[in-house]
mmCIF file of C-alpha atoms in Angstrom:
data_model
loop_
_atom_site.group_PDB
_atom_site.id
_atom_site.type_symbol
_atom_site.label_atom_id
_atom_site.label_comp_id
_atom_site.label_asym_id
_atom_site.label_seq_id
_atom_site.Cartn_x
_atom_site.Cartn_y
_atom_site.Cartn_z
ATOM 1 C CA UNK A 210 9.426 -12.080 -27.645
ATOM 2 C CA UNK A 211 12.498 -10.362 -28.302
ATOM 3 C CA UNK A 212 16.492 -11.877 -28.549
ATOM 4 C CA UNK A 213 19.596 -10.642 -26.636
ATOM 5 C CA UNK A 214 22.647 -11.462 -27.774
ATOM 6 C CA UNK A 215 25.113 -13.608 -25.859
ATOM 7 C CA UNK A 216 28.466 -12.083 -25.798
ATOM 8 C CA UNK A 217 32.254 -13.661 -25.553
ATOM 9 C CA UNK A 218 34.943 -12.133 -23.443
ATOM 10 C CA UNK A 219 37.698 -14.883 -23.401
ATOM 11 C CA UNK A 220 34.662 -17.404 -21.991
ATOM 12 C CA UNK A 221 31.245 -17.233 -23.112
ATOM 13 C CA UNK A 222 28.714 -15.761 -20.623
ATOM 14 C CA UNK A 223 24.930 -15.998 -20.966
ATOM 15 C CA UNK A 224 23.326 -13.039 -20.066
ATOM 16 C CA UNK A 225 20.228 -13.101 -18.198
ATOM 17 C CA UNK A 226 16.934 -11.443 -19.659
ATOM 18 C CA UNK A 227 13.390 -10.314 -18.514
ATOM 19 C CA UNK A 228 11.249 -12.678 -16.633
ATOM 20 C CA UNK A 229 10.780 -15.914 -18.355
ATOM 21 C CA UNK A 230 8.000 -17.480 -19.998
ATOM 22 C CA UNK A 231 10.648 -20.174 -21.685
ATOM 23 C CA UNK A 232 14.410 -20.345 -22.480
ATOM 24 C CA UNK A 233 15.374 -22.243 -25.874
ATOM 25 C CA UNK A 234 19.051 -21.744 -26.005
ATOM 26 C CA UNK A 235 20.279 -22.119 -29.357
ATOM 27 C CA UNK A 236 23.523 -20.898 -31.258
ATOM 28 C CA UNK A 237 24.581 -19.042 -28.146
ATOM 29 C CA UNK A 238 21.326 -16.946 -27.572
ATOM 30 C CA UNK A 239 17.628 -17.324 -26.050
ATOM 31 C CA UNK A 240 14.431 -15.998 -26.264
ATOM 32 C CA UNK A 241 13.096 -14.260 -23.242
ATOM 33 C CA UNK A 242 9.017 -13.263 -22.452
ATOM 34 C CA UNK A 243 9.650 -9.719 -21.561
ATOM 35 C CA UNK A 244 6.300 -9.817 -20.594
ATOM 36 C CA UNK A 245 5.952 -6.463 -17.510
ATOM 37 C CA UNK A 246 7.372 -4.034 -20.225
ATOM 38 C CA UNK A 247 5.605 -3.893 -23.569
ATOM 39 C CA UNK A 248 6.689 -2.431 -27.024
ATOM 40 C CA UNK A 249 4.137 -0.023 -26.950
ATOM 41 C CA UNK A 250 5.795 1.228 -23.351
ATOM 42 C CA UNK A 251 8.777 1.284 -23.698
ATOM 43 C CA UNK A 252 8.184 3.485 -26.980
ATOM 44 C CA UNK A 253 6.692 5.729 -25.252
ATOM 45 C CA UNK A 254 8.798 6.095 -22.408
ATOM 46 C CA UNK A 255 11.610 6.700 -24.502
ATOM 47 C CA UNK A 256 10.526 9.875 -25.790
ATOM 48 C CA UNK A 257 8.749 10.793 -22.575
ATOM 49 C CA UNK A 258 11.832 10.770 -20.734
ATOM 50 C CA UNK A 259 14.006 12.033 -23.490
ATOM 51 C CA UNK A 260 11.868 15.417 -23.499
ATOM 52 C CA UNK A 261 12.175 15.277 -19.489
ATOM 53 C CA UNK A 262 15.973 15.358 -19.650
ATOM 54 C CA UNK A 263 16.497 17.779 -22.175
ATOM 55 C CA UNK A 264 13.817 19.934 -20.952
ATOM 56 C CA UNK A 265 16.037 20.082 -17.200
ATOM 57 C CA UNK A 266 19.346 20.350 -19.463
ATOM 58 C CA UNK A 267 17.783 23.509 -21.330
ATOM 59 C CA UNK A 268 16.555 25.098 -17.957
ATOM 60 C CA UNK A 269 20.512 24.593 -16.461
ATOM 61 C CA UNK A 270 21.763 26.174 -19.334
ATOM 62 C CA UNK A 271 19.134 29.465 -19.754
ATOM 63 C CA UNK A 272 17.222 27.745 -23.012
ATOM 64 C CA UNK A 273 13.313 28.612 -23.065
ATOM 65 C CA UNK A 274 12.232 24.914 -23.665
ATOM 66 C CA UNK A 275 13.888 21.225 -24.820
ATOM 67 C CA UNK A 276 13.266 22.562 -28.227
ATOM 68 C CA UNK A 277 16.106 25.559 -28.687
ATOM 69 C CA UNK A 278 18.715 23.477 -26.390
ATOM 70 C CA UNK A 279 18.238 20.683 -29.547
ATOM 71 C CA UNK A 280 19.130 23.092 -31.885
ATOM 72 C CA UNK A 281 22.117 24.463 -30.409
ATOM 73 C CA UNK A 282 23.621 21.243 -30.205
ATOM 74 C CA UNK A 283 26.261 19.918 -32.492
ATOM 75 C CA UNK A 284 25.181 16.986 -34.891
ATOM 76 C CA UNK A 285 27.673 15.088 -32.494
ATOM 77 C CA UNK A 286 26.175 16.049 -29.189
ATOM 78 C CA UNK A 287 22.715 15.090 -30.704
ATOM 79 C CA UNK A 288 23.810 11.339 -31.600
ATOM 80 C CA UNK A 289 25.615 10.480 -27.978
ATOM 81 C CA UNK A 290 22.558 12.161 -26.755
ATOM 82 C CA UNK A 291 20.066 9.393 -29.334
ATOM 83 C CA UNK A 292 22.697 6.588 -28.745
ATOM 84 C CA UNK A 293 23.121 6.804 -24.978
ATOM 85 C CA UNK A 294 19.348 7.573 -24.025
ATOM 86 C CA UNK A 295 18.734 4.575 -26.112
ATOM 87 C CA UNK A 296 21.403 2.595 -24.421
ATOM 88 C CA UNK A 297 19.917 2.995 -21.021
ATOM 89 C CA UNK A 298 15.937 3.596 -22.328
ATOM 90 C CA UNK A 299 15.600 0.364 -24.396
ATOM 91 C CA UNK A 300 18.341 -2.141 -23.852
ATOM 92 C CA UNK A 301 19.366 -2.074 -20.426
ATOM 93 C CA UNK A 302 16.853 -3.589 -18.058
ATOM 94 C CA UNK A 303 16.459 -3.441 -14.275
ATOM 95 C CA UNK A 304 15.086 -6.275 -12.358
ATOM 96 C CA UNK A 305 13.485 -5.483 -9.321
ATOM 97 C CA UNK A 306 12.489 -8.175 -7.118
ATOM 98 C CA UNK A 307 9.017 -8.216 -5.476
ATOM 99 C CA UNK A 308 9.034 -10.556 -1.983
ATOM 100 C CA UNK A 309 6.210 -11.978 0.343
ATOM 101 C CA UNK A 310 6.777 -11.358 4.190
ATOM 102 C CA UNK A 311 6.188 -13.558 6.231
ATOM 103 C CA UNK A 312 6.440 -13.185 9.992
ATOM 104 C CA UNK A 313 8.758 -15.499 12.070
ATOM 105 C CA UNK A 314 9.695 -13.979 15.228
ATOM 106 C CA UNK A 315 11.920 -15.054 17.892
ATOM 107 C CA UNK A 316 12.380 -15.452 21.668
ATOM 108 C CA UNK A 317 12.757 -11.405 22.056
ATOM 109 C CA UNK A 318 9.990 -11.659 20.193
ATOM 110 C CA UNK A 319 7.756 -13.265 22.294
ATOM 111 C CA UNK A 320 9.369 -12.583 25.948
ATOM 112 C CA UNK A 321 8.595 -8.818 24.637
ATOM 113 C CA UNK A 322 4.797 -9.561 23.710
ATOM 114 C CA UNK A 323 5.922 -8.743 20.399
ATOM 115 C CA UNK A 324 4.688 -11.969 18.425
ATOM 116 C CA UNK A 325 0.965 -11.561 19.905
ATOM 117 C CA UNK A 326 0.792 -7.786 17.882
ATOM 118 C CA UNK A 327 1.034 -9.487 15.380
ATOM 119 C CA UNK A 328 -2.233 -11.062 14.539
ATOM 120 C CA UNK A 329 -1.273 -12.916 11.446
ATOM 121 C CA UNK A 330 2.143 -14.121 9.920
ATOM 122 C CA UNK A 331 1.834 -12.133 6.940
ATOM 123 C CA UNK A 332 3.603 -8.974 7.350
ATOM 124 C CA UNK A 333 3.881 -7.522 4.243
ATOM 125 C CA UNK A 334 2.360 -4.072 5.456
ATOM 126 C CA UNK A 335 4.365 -4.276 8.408
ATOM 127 C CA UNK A 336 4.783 -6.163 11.577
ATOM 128 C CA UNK A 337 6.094 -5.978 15.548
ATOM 129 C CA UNK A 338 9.206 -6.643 16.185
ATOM 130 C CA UNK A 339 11.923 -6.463 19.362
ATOM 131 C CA UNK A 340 15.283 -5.976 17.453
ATOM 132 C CA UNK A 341 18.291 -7.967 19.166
ATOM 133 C CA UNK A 342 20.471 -6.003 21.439
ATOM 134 C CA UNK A 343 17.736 -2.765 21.151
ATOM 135 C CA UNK A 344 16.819 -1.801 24.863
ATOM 136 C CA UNK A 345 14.202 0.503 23.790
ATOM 137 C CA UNK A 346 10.386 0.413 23.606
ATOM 138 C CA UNK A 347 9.456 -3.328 23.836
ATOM 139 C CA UNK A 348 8.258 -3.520 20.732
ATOM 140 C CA UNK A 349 8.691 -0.960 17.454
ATOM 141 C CA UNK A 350 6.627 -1.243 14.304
ATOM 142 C CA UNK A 351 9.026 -1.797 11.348
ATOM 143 C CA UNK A 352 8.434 -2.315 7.323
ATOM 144 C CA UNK A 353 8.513 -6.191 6.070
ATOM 145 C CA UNK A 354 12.011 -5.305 4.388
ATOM 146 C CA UNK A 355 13.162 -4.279 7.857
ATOM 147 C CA UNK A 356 11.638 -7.234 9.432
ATOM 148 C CA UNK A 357 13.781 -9.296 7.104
ATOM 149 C CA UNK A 358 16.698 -7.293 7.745
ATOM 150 C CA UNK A 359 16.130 -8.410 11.548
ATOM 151 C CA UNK A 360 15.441 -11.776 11.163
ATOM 152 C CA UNK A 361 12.073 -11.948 12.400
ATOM 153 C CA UNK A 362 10.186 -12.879 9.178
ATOM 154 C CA UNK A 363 11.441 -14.930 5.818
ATOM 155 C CA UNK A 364 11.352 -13.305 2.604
ATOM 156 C CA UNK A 365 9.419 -15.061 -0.549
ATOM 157 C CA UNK A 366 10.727 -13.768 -4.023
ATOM 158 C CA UNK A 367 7.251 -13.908 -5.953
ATOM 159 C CA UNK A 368 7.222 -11.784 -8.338
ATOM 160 C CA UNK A 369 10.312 -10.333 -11.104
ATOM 161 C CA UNK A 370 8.932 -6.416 -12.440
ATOM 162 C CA UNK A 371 11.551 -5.035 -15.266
ATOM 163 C CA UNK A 372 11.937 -1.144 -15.698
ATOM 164 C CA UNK A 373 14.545 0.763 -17.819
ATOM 165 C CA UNK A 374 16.968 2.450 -15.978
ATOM 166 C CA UNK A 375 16.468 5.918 -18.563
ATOM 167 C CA UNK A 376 13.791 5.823 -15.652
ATOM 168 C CA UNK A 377 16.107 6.139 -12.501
ATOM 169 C CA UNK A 378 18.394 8.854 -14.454
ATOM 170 C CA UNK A 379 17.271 12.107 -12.617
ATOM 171 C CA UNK A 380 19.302 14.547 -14.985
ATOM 172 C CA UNK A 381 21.930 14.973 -17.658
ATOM 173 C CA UNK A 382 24.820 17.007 -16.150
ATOM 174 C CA UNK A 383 26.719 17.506 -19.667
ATOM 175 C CA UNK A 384 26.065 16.161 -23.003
ATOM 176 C CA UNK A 385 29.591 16.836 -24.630
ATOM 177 C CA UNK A 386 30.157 15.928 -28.514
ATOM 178 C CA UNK A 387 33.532 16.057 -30.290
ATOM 179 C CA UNK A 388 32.717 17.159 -33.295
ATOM 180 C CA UNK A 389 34.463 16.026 -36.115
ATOM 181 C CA UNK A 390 37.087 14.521 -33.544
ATOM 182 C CA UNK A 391 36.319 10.536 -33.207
ATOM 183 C CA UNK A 392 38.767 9.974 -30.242
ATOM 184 C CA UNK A 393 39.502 12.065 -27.056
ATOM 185 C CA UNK A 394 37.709 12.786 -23.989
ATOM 186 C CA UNK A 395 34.630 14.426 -25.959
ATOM 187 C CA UNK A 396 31.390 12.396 -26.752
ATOM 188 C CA UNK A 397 29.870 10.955 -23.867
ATOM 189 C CA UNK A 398 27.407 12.520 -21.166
ATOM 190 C CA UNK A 399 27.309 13.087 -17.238
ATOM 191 C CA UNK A 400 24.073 12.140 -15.517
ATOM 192 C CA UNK A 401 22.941 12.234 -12.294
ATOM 193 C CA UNK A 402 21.110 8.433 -11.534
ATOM 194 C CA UNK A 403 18.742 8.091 -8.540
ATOM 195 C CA UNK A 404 19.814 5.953 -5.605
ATOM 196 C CA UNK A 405 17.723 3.232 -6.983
ATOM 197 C CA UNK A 406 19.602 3.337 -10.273
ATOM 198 C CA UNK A 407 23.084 4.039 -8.890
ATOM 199 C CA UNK A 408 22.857 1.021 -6.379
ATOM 200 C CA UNK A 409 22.476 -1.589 -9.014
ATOM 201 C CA UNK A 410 25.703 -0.061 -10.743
ATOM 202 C CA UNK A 411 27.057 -0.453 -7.168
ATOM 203 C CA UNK A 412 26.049 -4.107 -6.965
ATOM 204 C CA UNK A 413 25.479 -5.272 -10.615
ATOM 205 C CA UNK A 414 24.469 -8.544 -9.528
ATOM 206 C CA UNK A 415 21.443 -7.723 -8.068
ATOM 207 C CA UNK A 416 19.691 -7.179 -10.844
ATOM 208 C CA UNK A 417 21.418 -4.816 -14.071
ATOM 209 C CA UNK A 418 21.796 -8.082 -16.674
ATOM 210 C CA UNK A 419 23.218 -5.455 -19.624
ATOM 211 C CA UNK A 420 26.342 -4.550 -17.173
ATOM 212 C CA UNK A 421 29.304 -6.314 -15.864
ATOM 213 C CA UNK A 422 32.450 -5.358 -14.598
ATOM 214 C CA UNK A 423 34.788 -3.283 -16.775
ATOM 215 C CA UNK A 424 37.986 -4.918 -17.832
ATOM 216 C CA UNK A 425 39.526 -1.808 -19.387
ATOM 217 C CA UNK A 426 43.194 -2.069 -18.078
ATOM 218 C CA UNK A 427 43.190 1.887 -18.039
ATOM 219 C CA UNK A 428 40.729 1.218 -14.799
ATOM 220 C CA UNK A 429 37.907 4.035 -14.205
ATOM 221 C CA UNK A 430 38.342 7.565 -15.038
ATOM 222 C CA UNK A 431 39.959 9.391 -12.863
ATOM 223 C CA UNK A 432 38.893 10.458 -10.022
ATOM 224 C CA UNK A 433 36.087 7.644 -10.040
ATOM 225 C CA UNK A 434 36.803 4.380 -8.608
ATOM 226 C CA UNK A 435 34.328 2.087 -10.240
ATOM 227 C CA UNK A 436 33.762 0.937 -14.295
ATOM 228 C CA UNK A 437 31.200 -1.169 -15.895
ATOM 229 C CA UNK A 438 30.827 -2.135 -19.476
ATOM 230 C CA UNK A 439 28.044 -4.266 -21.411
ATOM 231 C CA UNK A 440 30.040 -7.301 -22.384
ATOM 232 C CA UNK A 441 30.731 -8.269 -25.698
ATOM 233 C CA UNK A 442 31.476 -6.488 -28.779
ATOM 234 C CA UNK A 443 31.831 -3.149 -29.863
ATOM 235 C CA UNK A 444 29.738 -0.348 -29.860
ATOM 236 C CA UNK A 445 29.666 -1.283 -25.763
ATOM 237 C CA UNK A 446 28.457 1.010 -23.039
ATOM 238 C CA UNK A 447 31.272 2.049 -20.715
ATOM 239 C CA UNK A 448 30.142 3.978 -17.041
ATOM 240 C CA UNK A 449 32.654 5.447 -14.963
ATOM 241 C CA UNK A 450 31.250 6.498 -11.284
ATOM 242 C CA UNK A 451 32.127 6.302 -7.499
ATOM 243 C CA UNK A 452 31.735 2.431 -5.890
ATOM 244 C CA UNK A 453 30.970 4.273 -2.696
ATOM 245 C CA UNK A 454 29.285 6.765 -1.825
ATOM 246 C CA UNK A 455 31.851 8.308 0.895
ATOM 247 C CA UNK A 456 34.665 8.033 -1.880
ATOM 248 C CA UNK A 457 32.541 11.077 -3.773
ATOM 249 C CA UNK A 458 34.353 14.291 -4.292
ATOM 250 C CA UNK A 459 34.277 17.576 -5.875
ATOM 251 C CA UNK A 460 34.613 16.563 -10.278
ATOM 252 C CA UNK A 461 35.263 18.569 -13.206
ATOM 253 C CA UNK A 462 36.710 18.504 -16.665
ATOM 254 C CA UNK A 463 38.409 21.794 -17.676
ATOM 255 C CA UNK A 464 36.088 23.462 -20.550
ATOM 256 C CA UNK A 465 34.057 20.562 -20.679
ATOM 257 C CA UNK A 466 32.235 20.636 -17.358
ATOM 258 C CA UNK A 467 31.172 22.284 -14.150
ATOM 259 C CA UNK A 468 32.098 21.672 -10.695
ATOM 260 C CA UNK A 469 30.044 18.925 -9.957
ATOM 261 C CA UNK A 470 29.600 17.477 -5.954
ATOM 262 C CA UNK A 471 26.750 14.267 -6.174
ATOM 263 C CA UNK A 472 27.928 11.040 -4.722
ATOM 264 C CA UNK A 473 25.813 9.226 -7.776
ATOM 265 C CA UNK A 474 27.182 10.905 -10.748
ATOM 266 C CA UNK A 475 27.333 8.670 -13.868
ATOM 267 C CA UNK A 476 30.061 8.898 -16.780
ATOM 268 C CA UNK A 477 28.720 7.254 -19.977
ATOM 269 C CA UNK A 478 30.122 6.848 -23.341
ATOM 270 C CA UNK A 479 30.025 4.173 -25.611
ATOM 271 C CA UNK A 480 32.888 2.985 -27.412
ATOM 272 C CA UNK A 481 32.620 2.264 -31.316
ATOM 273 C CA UNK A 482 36.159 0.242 -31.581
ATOM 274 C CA UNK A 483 38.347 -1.236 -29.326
ATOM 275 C CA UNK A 484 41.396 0.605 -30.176
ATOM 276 C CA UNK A 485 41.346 3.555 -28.640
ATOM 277 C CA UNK A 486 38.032 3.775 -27.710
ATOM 278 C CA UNK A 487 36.330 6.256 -30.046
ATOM 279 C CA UNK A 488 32.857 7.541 -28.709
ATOM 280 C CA UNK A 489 31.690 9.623 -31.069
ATOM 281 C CA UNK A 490 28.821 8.185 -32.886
ATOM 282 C CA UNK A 491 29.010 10.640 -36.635
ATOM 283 C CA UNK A 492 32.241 9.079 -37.391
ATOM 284 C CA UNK A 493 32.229 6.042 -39.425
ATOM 285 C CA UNK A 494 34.254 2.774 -38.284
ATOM 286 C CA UNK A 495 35.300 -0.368 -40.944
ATOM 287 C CA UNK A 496 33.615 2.286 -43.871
ATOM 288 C CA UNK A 497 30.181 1.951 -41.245
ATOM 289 C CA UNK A 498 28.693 5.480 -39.656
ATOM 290 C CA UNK A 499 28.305 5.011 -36.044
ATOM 291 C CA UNK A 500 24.794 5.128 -35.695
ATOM 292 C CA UNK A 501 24.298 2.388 -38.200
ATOM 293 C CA UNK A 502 26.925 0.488 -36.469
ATOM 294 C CA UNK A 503 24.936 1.283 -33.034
ATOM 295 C CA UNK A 504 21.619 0.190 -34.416
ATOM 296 C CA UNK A 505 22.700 -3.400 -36.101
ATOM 297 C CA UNK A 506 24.250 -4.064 -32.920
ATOM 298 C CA UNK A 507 21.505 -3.370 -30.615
ATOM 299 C CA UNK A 508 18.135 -3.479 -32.604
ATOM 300 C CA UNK A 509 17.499 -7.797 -30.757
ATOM 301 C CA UNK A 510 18.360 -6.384 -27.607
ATOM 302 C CA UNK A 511 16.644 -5.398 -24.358
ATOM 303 C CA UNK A 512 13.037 -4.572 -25.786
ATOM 304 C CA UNK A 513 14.300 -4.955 -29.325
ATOM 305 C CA UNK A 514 13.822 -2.191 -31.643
ATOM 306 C CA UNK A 515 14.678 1.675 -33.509
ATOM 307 C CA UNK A 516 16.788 3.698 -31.907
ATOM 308 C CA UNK A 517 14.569 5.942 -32.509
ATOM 309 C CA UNK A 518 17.117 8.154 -34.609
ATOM 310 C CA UNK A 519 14.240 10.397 -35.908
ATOM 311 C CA UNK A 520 13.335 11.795 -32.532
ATOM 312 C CA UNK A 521 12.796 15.856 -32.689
ATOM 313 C CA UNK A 522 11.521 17.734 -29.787
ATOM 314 C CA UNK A 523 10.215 20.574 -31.411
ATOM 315 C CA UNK A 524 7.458 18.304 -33.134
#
């Protein structure tokens, strides 16, 4: 049983967690059951898929393994890279929504022969159907999402299964650290999410609990059209990327990073204060180093936990 924190952004909001075995609320918090993602797991797949990234960032960049690419990063570069894998490997769930099929039809249904295909009215593997206003064969096989999509069948949520997004990131574009600088442009990374990943940034709602809306009044990053921010208090996430797919273009930061054309790029930083929003997690804030800061703020979230701060891929 692990805690996550309610946060207050001129209202309180409760945040939803993984699926639930019980909800006590008490002094603005609950206890969630995350129940489809154990400890053990999500240990493991923290370090599993921070060797995958930086393995594919030392490839881009002409390093022989994960290993040398570490130690030709910056002590800053290496915390956004702890910080942020963390971020999106152990606190920030994804609820994905399993759903029983079952097969309705309709009258083009069954003027088109299509209902009697279908021997039973479970179509979770698939089922017949005659889509309205379709004047081709009389009747096409389609998935049970699709039959949904068409009417023809009602879909049963039965099942809630939670994965990390650090999952759904594909690659890490640039890891960029600002040294000794606490401010600026410096200290956050750009990643490449899958289409799974990037649609729940898209649409939040369905099932990202950590995120929200941004309500920087700066607005996203230019040239990206879309922010989101984990509510509540600082250090908070921040993600800067494109709320549509056809508003993608060409992106690049001068000395920073390479022409970059993907549709589902992902800006990430997290900010440590809210004035000015310094990212870079080696400076200290209030007489606190950032990645102690980081840690007491996140350790009950998510999965609950380390950071991990001691991870070395050359061991």
């Amino acid at each position: 049983m692990w805690l996550l924190n309610n946060w207050f952004r001129g209202r309180f909001r409760l945040v939803r967690g993984a699926l639930l075995a019980g909800i006590f609320v008490f002094s603005l918090s609950f206890v969630v059951n995350a129940q489809f993602i154990s400890y053990e797991e999500a240990f493991a797949s923290l370090k599993i898929n921070r060797d995958r990234l930086l393995s594919d960032y030392a490839a881009d960049r002409g390093y022989p393994n994960g290993c040398a690419a570490w130690g030709a990063m910056t002590q800053s570069q290496k915390g956004v890279f702890l910080t942020i894998t963390d971020l999106l490997g152990r606190r920030s769930m994804i609820e994905w929504p399993l759903y029983d099929y079952q097969y309705i039809g309709d009258e083009d249904d069954r003027g088109f022969g299509c209902a009697v295909l279908n021997e039973t009215t479970d179509c979770n593997g698939g089922c017949y159907i005659h889509p309205m206003n379709y004047y081709g064969p009389a009747c096409i096989w389609v998935e049970g999402s699709s039959c949904a999509q068409n009417q023809k069948c009602y879909a049963y949520p039965y099942y809630t299964h939670w994965d990390m997004a650090l999952n759904h990131v594909e690659k890490f574009y640039a890891i960029l650290g600002g040294g000794s600088s606490c401010t600026g442009s410096s200290n956050r990374i750009f990643l490449r999410a899958n289409d799974q990943l990037i649609y729940k940034f898209r649409n939040i709602q369905l099932g990202l609990p950590l995120w929200f809306n941004s309500y920087d009044p700066f607005g996203p990053h230019d040239p990206f059209t879309q922010s989101r921010e984990t509510n509540g208090s600082q250090p908070r996430g921040q993600t800067h990327e494109w709320a549509w797919p056809s508003e993608s273009d060409w992106f690049f930061r001068s000395g920073m990073v390479s022409s970059i054309n993907d549709p589902n790029l992902i800006e990430i930083d997290i900010d440590y204060n809210f004035w000015g929003h310094p990212s870079n997690p080696e400076c200290y804030y209030d007489n606190t180093y950032g990645r102690t800061l980081y840690e007491n703020r996140w350790y009950a979230c998510g999965l609950g936990g380390s950071a991990e701060f001691d991870y070395n891929p050359c061991q």
